Amino acid sequence: MNRPPRTATLHPTVFVAPGVVMLGDVTVGARSSLWFNTVVRGDSDAVVIGEDSNVQDNSVVHEDEGFPTRIGSRVTVGHRAIIHGCVIEDDCLIGMGSVVLTGARIGAGSLIGAASLVRERETIPPGSLVVGSPARVVGALSERHRAAIRNGSAHYAELARSYMRSGLARGADPSGTVARDASSMTRREWEDLLVRLEEGPAWTEARRRDGSFDGVCSNLESLDRRRIMVLEAVVATSELVVMRSPDRAEAAGDGAPRESFFHWRDARLELVRRLASCGAAEWSRPVGHPTRGARSLADWLREWVDEDLETRRALGRSEGPRP
């Protein structure tokens, strides 16, 4: 049975490399990373990835109905691995090119050697060293193996942070595809986006004059409040800024419609003025979303403009023909 489409839920510190595709019921925990051209599909059941884990390039993480995939914390999944409808407990390493099939369970602190095949419904005891196709337990992990697993997880967490600082931060959009990276932003596109944002207050003011202002402004204001606060912070720092709803932002809409409009207009236009001076160094700064991971300032601005225009189109349609 197919499940209804869902948007991936990502901690703000998750790194998603260009080319990754996520679909359906996917949850990824803090500081975890998904690397180039990996596919994560939760279309028949859930996929849950814990904290400080990494799924490396060209891997596939899928599930079966009734067999969700659960990858624990501090797990490394090597390049080109296939993880399918199984459970991988904490502190494991799944070697490059390995396959873990439906119903299998990998006990905590185990190492699955490269190109191994773990068969359906097989249980690997905790702390096992496993090799072969089909896979077999050949011994217990040594302290050297355990240290390698810890170091690998920590290395990829730091590597992901370095990529995020360079502007290759990503979040998933509802379609499951990955947004463009900041390197594709040009000065012309940046300026065009800012012009679109400048148009919003004038468009809203026209509706205010003919009596349809209140609903229009409240819709646009509610979309803007958190974004304005977050982007003000991003312009001021190169550190990761996470979107949230501070009290001051919520208070912005407390006044009467007229005062609320002017507050919103002035805040948006002042932010546009500040963003106009940004260049490539600022475009790559990371911005964290509470459920969709981190993306660059460039992608954040694109998303804001897209949603602003779509909201105005929807409000315009609901008004009907204008006199």
Tab-separated table of C-alpha atoms in Angstrom:
chain	number	residue	atom	x	y	z
A	1	MET	CA	0.000	0.000	0.000
A	2	ASN	CA	1.404	3.384	-0.998
A	3	ARG	CA	1.571	6.033	1.713
A	4	PRO	CA	0.502	9.657	1.186
A	5	PRO	CA	3.394	11.919	0.115
A	6	ARG	CA	5.231	13.548	3.010
A	7	THR	CA	7.995	16.074	3.361
A	8	ALA	CA	11.272	14.935	4.899
A	9	THR	CA	11.851	16.133	8.473
A	10	LEU	CA	15.444	17.236	8.966
A	11	HIS	CA	17.163	18.702	12.010
A	12	PRO	CA	18.525	22.195	11.191
A	13	THR	CA	22.121	20.917	11.392
A	14	VAL	CA	21.673	18.143	8.794
A	15	PHE	CA	23.834	18.389	5.665
A	16	VAL	CA	22.338	17.204	2.376
A	17	ALA	CA	24.781	17.224	-0.547
A	18	PRO	CA	23.800	18.207	-4.102
A	19	GLY	CA	22.138	15.376	-5.992
A	20	VAL	CA	20.486	13.746	-2.974
A	21	VAL	CA	16.822	12.768	-3.392
A	22	MET	CA	14.513	12.261	-0.400
A	23	LEU	CA	10.925	11.108	-0.709
A	24	GLY	CA	8.192	10.363	1.797
A	25	ASP	CA	8.393	9.652	5.511
A	26	VAL	CA	12.061	10.434	6.189
A	27	THR	CA	13.471	11.792	9.470
A	28	VAL	CA	17.143	12.718	9.926
A	29	GLY	CA	18.681	13.699	13.276
A	30	ALA	CA	21.159	16.345	14.367
A	31	ARG	CA	24.537	16.653	12.627
A	32	SER	CA	23.880	13.745	10.301
A	33	SER	CA	24.786	13.970	6.625
A	34	LEU	CA	23.601	12.565	3.300
A	35	TRP	CA	26.219	12.622	0.571
A	36	PHE	CA	26.234	13.112	-3.173
A	37	ASN	CA	23.617	11.241	-5.249
A	38	THR	CA	22.238	9.233	-2.351
A	39	VAL	CA	18.541	8.237	-2.521
A	40	VAL	CA	16.440	8.005	0.656
A	41	ARG	CA	12.867	6.769	0.082
A	42	GLY	CA	10.156	6.477	2.704
A	43	ASP	CA	7.257	5.867	0.331
A	44	SER	CA	5.880	2.615	1.853
A	45	ASP	CA	7.086	2.947	5.444
A	46	ALA	CA	9.334	5.194	7.532
A	47	VAL	CA	13.059	5.862	7.263
A	48	VAL	CA	14.637	7.228	10.457
A	49	ILE	CA	18.308	8.202	10.728
A	50	GLY	CA	19.721	9.173	14.129
A	51	GLU	CA	22.291	11.772	15.173
A	52	ASP	CA	25.884	12.122	13.923
A	53	SER	CA	25.388	9.475	11.238
A	54	ASN	CA	26.446	9.648	7.604
A	55	VAL	CA	25.163	7.953	4.462
A	56	GLN	CA	27.829	8.266	1.807
A	57	ASP	CA	27.759	8.863	-1.941
A	58	ASN	CA	25.513	6.807	-4.266
A	59	SER	CA	23.891	4.817	-1.465
A	60	VAL	CA	20.225	3.764	-1.388
A	61	VAL	CA	18.150	3.742	1.799
A	62	HIS	CA	14.668	2.263	1.301
A	63	GLU	CA	12.063	0.264	3.253
A	64	ASP	CA	9.237	-2.241	2.776
A	65	GLU	CA	5.697	-1.944	4.066
A	66	GLY	CA	5.845	-3.246	7.617
A	67	PHE	CA	9.643	-3.020	7.622
A	68	PRO	CA	10.732	0.556	8.357
A	69	THR	CA	14.415	1.350	8.040
A	70	ARG	CA	16.052	2.636	11.215
A	71	ILE	CA	19.659	3.756	11.224
A	72	GLY	CA	20.940	4.654	14.685
A	73	SER	CA	23.298	7.369	15.861
A	74	ARG	CA	27.008	7.575	14.982
A	75	VAL	CA	26.538	5.125	12.107
A	76	THR	CA	28.635	5.257	8.948
A	77	VAL	CA	27.104	3.845	5.755
A	78	GLY	CA	29.840	3.569	3.136
A	79	HIS	CA	29.684	4.522	-0.536
A	80	ARG	CA	27.254	2.592	-2.762
A	81	ALA	CA	25.656	0.650	0.089
A	82	ILE	CA	22.025	-0.551	-0.050
A	83	ILE	CA	20.083	-0.390	3.211
A	84	HIS	CA	16.614	-1.905	2.795
A	85	GLY	CA	13.852	-2.341	5.382
A	86	CYS	CA	16.248	-3.145	8.207
A	87	VAL	CA	17.531	-1.887	11.565
A	88	ILE	CA	21.102	-0.728	12.100
A	89	GLU	CA	21.768	0.051	15.743
A	90	ASP	CA	24.097	2.748	17.116
A	91	ASP	CA	27.849	2.939	16.450
A	92	CYS	CA	27.952	0.646	13.418
A	93	LEU	CA	29.946	0.828	10.200
A	94	ILE	CA	28.435	-0.570	6.998
A	95	GLY	CA	31.244	-1.028	4.492
A	96	MET	CA	31.291	0.260	0.919
A	97	GLY	CA	29.088	-1.658	-1.494
A	98	SER	CA	27.411	-3.706	1.230
A	99	VAL	CA	23.752	-4.777	1.092
A	100	VAL	CA	21.554	-5.162	4.190
A	101	LEU	CA	18.198	-6.725	3.278
A	102	THR	CA	14.642	-6.584	4.613
A	103	GLY	CA	14.104	-7.604	8.219
A	104	ALA	CA	17.800	-7.792	9.089
A	105	ARG	CA	19.073	-6.286	12.336
A	106	ILE	CA	22.667	-5.165	12.882
A	107	GLY	CA	23.550	-5.056	16.581
A	108	ALA	CA	25.158	-1.974	18.125
A	109	GLY	CA	28.869	-1.496	17.623
A	110	SER	CA	29.198	-3.890	14.677
A	111	LEU	CA	31.288	-3.573	11.527
A	112	ILE	CA	30.009	-4.979	8.221
A	113	GLY	CA	32.936	-5.385	5.821
A	114	ALA	CA	32.920	-3.956	2.292
A	115	ALA	CA	30.760	-5.776	-0.297
A	116	SER	CA	29.062	-7.952	2.324
A	117	LEU	CA	25.492	-9.253	1.917
A	118	VAL	CA	23.391	-9.473	5.072
A	119	ARG	CA	20.417	-11.678	4.220
A	120	GLU	CA	16.738	-11.108	4.985
A	121	ARG	CA	15.728	-11.357	8.662
A	122	GLU	CA	19.286	-12.108	9.757
A	123	THR	CA	20.336	-10.812	13.185
A	124	ILE	CA	23.933	-9.778	13.762
A	125	PRO	CA	24.900	-9.758	17.473
A	126	PRO	CA	26.242	-6.496	18.961
A	127	GLY	CA	29.969	-5.899	18.608
A	128	SER	CA	30.418	-8.281	15.661
A	129	LEU	CA	32.934	-8.199	12.828
A	130	VAL	CA	31.088	-9.411	9.718
A	131	VAL	CA	32.380	-10.151	6.197
A	132	GLY	CA	31.377	-12.024	3.080
A	133	SER	CA	28.484	-12.674	0.716
A	134	PRO	CA	26.489	-14.103	2.324
A	135	ALA	CA	27.775	-12.352	5.421
A	136	ARG	CA	29.093	-14.291	8.397
A	137	VAL	CA	30.371	-13.259	11.807
A	138	VAL	CA	34.128	-13.836	11.973
A	139	GLY	CA	34.805	-12.429	15.416
A	140	ALA	CA	34.334	-9.616	17.884
A	141	LEU	CA	35.350	-6.038	17.223
A	142	SER	CA	38.716	-4.977	18.581
A	143	GLU	CA	39.316	-1.628	20.242
A	144	ARG	CA	41.008	-0.558	17.001
A	145	HIS	CA	37.816	-1.277	15.076
A	146	ARG	CA	35.678	0.595	17.613
A	147	ALA	CA	37.994	3.587	17.442
A	148	ALA	CA	37.794	3.558	13.638
A	149	ILE	CA	33.985	3.659	13.808
A	150	ARG	CA	34.048	6.571	16.283
A	151	ASN	CA	36.617	8.473	14.256
A	152	GLY	CA	34.759	7.909	10.987
A	153	SER	CA	31.525	9.273	12.389
A	154	ALA	CA	33.266	12.310	13.894
A	155	HIS	CA	35.195	12.940	10.669
A	156	TYR	CA	32.059	13.026	8.539
A	157	ALA	CA	30.241	15.269	11.028
A	158	GLU	CA	33.099	17.770	10.797
A	159	LEU	CA	33.365	17.369	7.017
A	160	ALA	CA	29.653	18.153	6.723
A	161	ARG	CA	30.105	21.310	8.809
A	162	SER	CA	32.928	22.431	6.529
A	163	TYR	CA	30.716	21.931	3.469
A	164	MET	CA	27.944	23.917	5.119
A	165	ARG	CA	30.344	26.764	5.852
A	166	SER	CA	31.351	26.750	2.179
A	167	GLY	CA	27.723	27.222	1.112
A	168	LEU	CA	26.837	23.699	0.012
A	169	ALA	CA	24.133	23.404	2.664
A	170	ARG	CA	20.859	21.839	1.639
A	171	GLY	CA	17.336	21.118	2.688
A	172	ALA	CA	14.700	19.050	0.940
A	173	ASP	CA	11.715	20.682	-0.707
A	174	PRO	CA	8.297	18.983	-0.640
A	175	SER	CA	8.894	17.286	-3.990
A	176	GLY	CA	11.896	15.477	-2.545
A	177	THR	CA	14.380	17.108	-4.885
A	178	VAL	CA	17.311	19.231	-3.775
A	179	ALA	CA	17.570	22.977	-4.134
A	180	ARG	CA	20.241	24.669	-6.197
A	181	ASP	CA	23.505	25.552	-4.520
A	182	ALA	CA	24.679	29.070	-3.746
A	183	SER	CA	27.376	28.919	-6.425
A	184	SER	CA	24.656	29.210	-9.089
A	185	MET	CA	23.494	32.587	-7.760
A	186	THR	CA	24.407	35.596	-9.903
A	187	ARG	CA	24.294	39.298	-9.143
A	188	ARG	CA	21.502	39.741	-11.667
A	189	GLU	CA	19.341	37.014	-10.100
A	190	TRP	CA	20.009	38.406	-6.613
A	191	GLU	CA	18.918	41.899	-7.642
A	192	ASP	CA	15.823	40.535	-9.431
A	193	LEU	CA	14.804	38.684	-6.263
A	194	LEU	CA	15.161	41.844	-4.181
A	195	VAL	CA	13.014	43.789	-6.656
A	196	ARG	CA	10.283	41.175	-6.207
A	197	LEU	CA	10.427	41.611	-2.441
A	198	GLU	CA	10.266	45.394	-2.776
A	199	GLU	CA	7.027	45.069	-4.754
A	200	GLY	CA	5.144	43.407	-1.891
A	201	PRO	CA	4.389	46.476	0.264
A	202	ALA	CA	3.167	48.556	-2.705
A	203	TRP	CA	0.957	45.682	-3.866
A	204	THR	CA	-0.486	45.389	-0.361
A	205	GLU	CA	-0.964	49.153	0.016
A	206	ALA	CA	-3.176	49.156	-3.089
A	207	ARG	CA	-5.444	46.571	-1.448
A	208	ARG	CA	-5.495	48.574	1.787
A	209	ARG	CA	-6.915	51.587	-0.041
A	210	ASP	CA	-9.870	49.646	-1.472
A	211	GLY	CA	-10.780	47.941	1.810
A	212	SER	CA	-9.340	44.462	1.299
A	213	PHE	CA	-6.154	45.292	3.203
A	214	ASP	CA	-6.642	43.451	6.488
A	215	GLY	CA	-6.600	39.876	5.196
A	216	VAL	CA	-3.872	40.578	2.637
A	217	CYS	CA	-1.505	42.168	5.102
A	218	SER	CA	-2.065	39.566	7.805
A	219	ASN	CA	-1.192	36.788	5.346
A	220	LEU	CA	1.985	38.433	4.076
A	221	GLU	CA	3.009	39.577	7.557
A	222	SER	CA	2.681	36.098	9.019
A	223	LEU	CA	4.967	34.736	6.284
A	224	ASP	CA	7.503	37.507	6.798
A	225	ARG	CA	7.867	37.715	10.572
A	226	ARG	CA	10.291	34.866	11.196
A	227	ARG	CA	12.089	35.306	7.877
A	228	ILE	CA	12.926	38.938	8.522
A	229	MET	CA	14.346	38.128	11.948
A	230	VAL	CA	16.383	35.203	10.628
A	231	LEU	CA	17.782	37.045	7.618
A	232	GLU	CA	18.767	40.022	9.752
A	233	ALA	CA	20.824	37.604	11.849
A	234	VAL	CA	22.329	35.869	8.794
A	235	VAL	CA	23.553	39.156	7.353
A	236	ALA	CA	25.287	39.877	10.662
A	237	THR	CA	27.124	36.548	11.137
A	238	SER	CA	28.736	33.709	9.201
A	239	GLU	CA	27.579	31.119	11.771
A	240	LEU	CA	24.584	28.824	11.260
A	241	VAL	CA	21.354	30.680	12.085
A	242	VAL	CA	18.243	28.587	12.773
A	243	MET	CA	14.740	29.805	11.969
A	244	ARG	CA	12.541	30.244	15.050
A	245	SER	CA	9.690	32.428	16.304
A	246	PRO	CA	11.062	34.972	18.787
A	247	ASP	CA	8.693	37.039	20.901
A	248	ARG	CA	9.654	40.280	19.205
A	249	ALA	CA	8.696	38.910	15.809
A	250	GLU	CA	5.348	37.671	17.073
A	251	ALA	CA	4.671	41.064	18.619
A	252	ALA	CA	5.085	42.755	15.248
A	253	GLY	CA	1.474	42.073	14.293
A	254	ASP	CA	-0.128	43.089	17.589
A	255	GLY	CA	-1.134	46.625	16.584
A	256	ALA	CA	-4.044	47.933	14.545
A	257	PRO	CA	-3.962	47.076	10.808
A	258	ARG	CA	-2.638	50.497	9.761
A	259	GLU	CA	0.263	50.480	12.255
A	260	SER	CA	0.912	46.824	11.546
A	261	PHE	CA	1.192	47.520	7.824
A	262	PHE	CA	3.731	50.294	8.272
A	263	HIS	CA	5.791	48.206	10.682
A	264	TRP	CA	5.869	45.310	8.214
A	265	ARG	CA	6.601	47.547	5.219
A	266	ASP	CA	9.499	49.315	6.952
A	267	ALA	CA	10.992	46.046	8.236
A	268	ARG	CA	10.876	44.399	4.811
A	269	LEU	CA	12.283	47.383	2.907
A	270	GLU	CA	15.082	47.855	5.439
A	271	LEU	CA	16.048	44.197	5.076
A	272	VAL	CA	16.004	44.481	1.266
A	273	ARG	CA	18.338	47.470	1.566
A	274	ARG	CA	20.758	45.457	3.723
A	275	LEU	CA	20.606	42.414	1.449
A	276	ALA	CA	21.420	44.572	-1.587
A	277	SER	CA	25.012	44.910	-0.385
A	278	CYS	CA	25.532	41.135	-0.014
A	279	GLY	CA	27.800	39.259	-2.403
A	280	ALA	CA	29.001	35.710	-3.020
A	281	ALA	CA	30.488	35.368	0.478
A	282	GLU	CA	27.124	36.111	2.086
A	283	TRP	CA	25.067	34.117	-0.432
A	284	SER	CA	26.681	30.907	0.837
A	285	ARG	CA	25.966	31.535	4.532
A	286	PRO	CA	23.944	28.701	6.114
A	287	VAL	CA	20.379	29.170	7.343
A	288	GLY	CA	18.714	26.402	9.352
A	289	HIS	CA	15.063	25.436	8.978
A	290	PRO	CA	13.457	23.725	12.013
A	291	THR	CA	12.312	20.689	9.978
A	292	ARG	CA	14.016	20.862	6.572
A	293	GLY	CA	17.686	21.147	7.459
A	294	ALA	CA	20.099	23.865	6.417
A	295	ARG	CA	20.383	25.672	3.134
A	296	SER	CA	22.295	28.683	1.866
A	297	LEU	CA	21.107	32.278	2.125
A	298	ALA	CA	20.783	32.220	-1.681
A	299	ASP	CA	18.320	29.316	-1.585
A	300	TRP	CA	16.503	30.855	1.377
A	301	LEU	CA	15.894	34.084	-0.546
A	302	ARG	CA	14.684	32.156	-3.608
A	303	GLU	CA	12.209	30.269	-1.428
A	304	TRP	CA	10.978	33.468	0.229
A	305	VAL	CA	10.320	35.153	-3.125
A	306	ASP	CA	8.582	32.060	-4.527
A	307	GLU	CA	6.250	31.852	-1.527
A	308	ASP	CA	5.639	35.609	-1.520
A	309	LEU	CA	4.612	35.593	-5.189
A	310	GLU	CA	2.454	32.497	-4.773
A	311	THR	CA	0.692	34.053	-1.773
A	312	ARG	CA	-0.021	37.226	-3.711
A	313	ARG	CA	-1.363	35.217	-6.658
A	314	ALA	CA	-3.649	33.216	-4.378
A	315	LEU	CA	-4.895	36.332	-2.604
A	316	GLY	CA	-5.444	38.048	-5.937
A	317	ARG	CA	-7.536	35.128	-7.183
A	318	SER	CA	-9.623	35.124	-4.007
A	319	GLU	CA	-10.409	38.838	-4.440
A	320	GLY	CA	-11.915	38.317	-7.877
A	321	PRO	CA	-11.812	41.005	-10.598
A	322	ARG	CA	-10.581	44.385	-9.417
A	323	PRO	CA	-12.534	47.508	-10.425
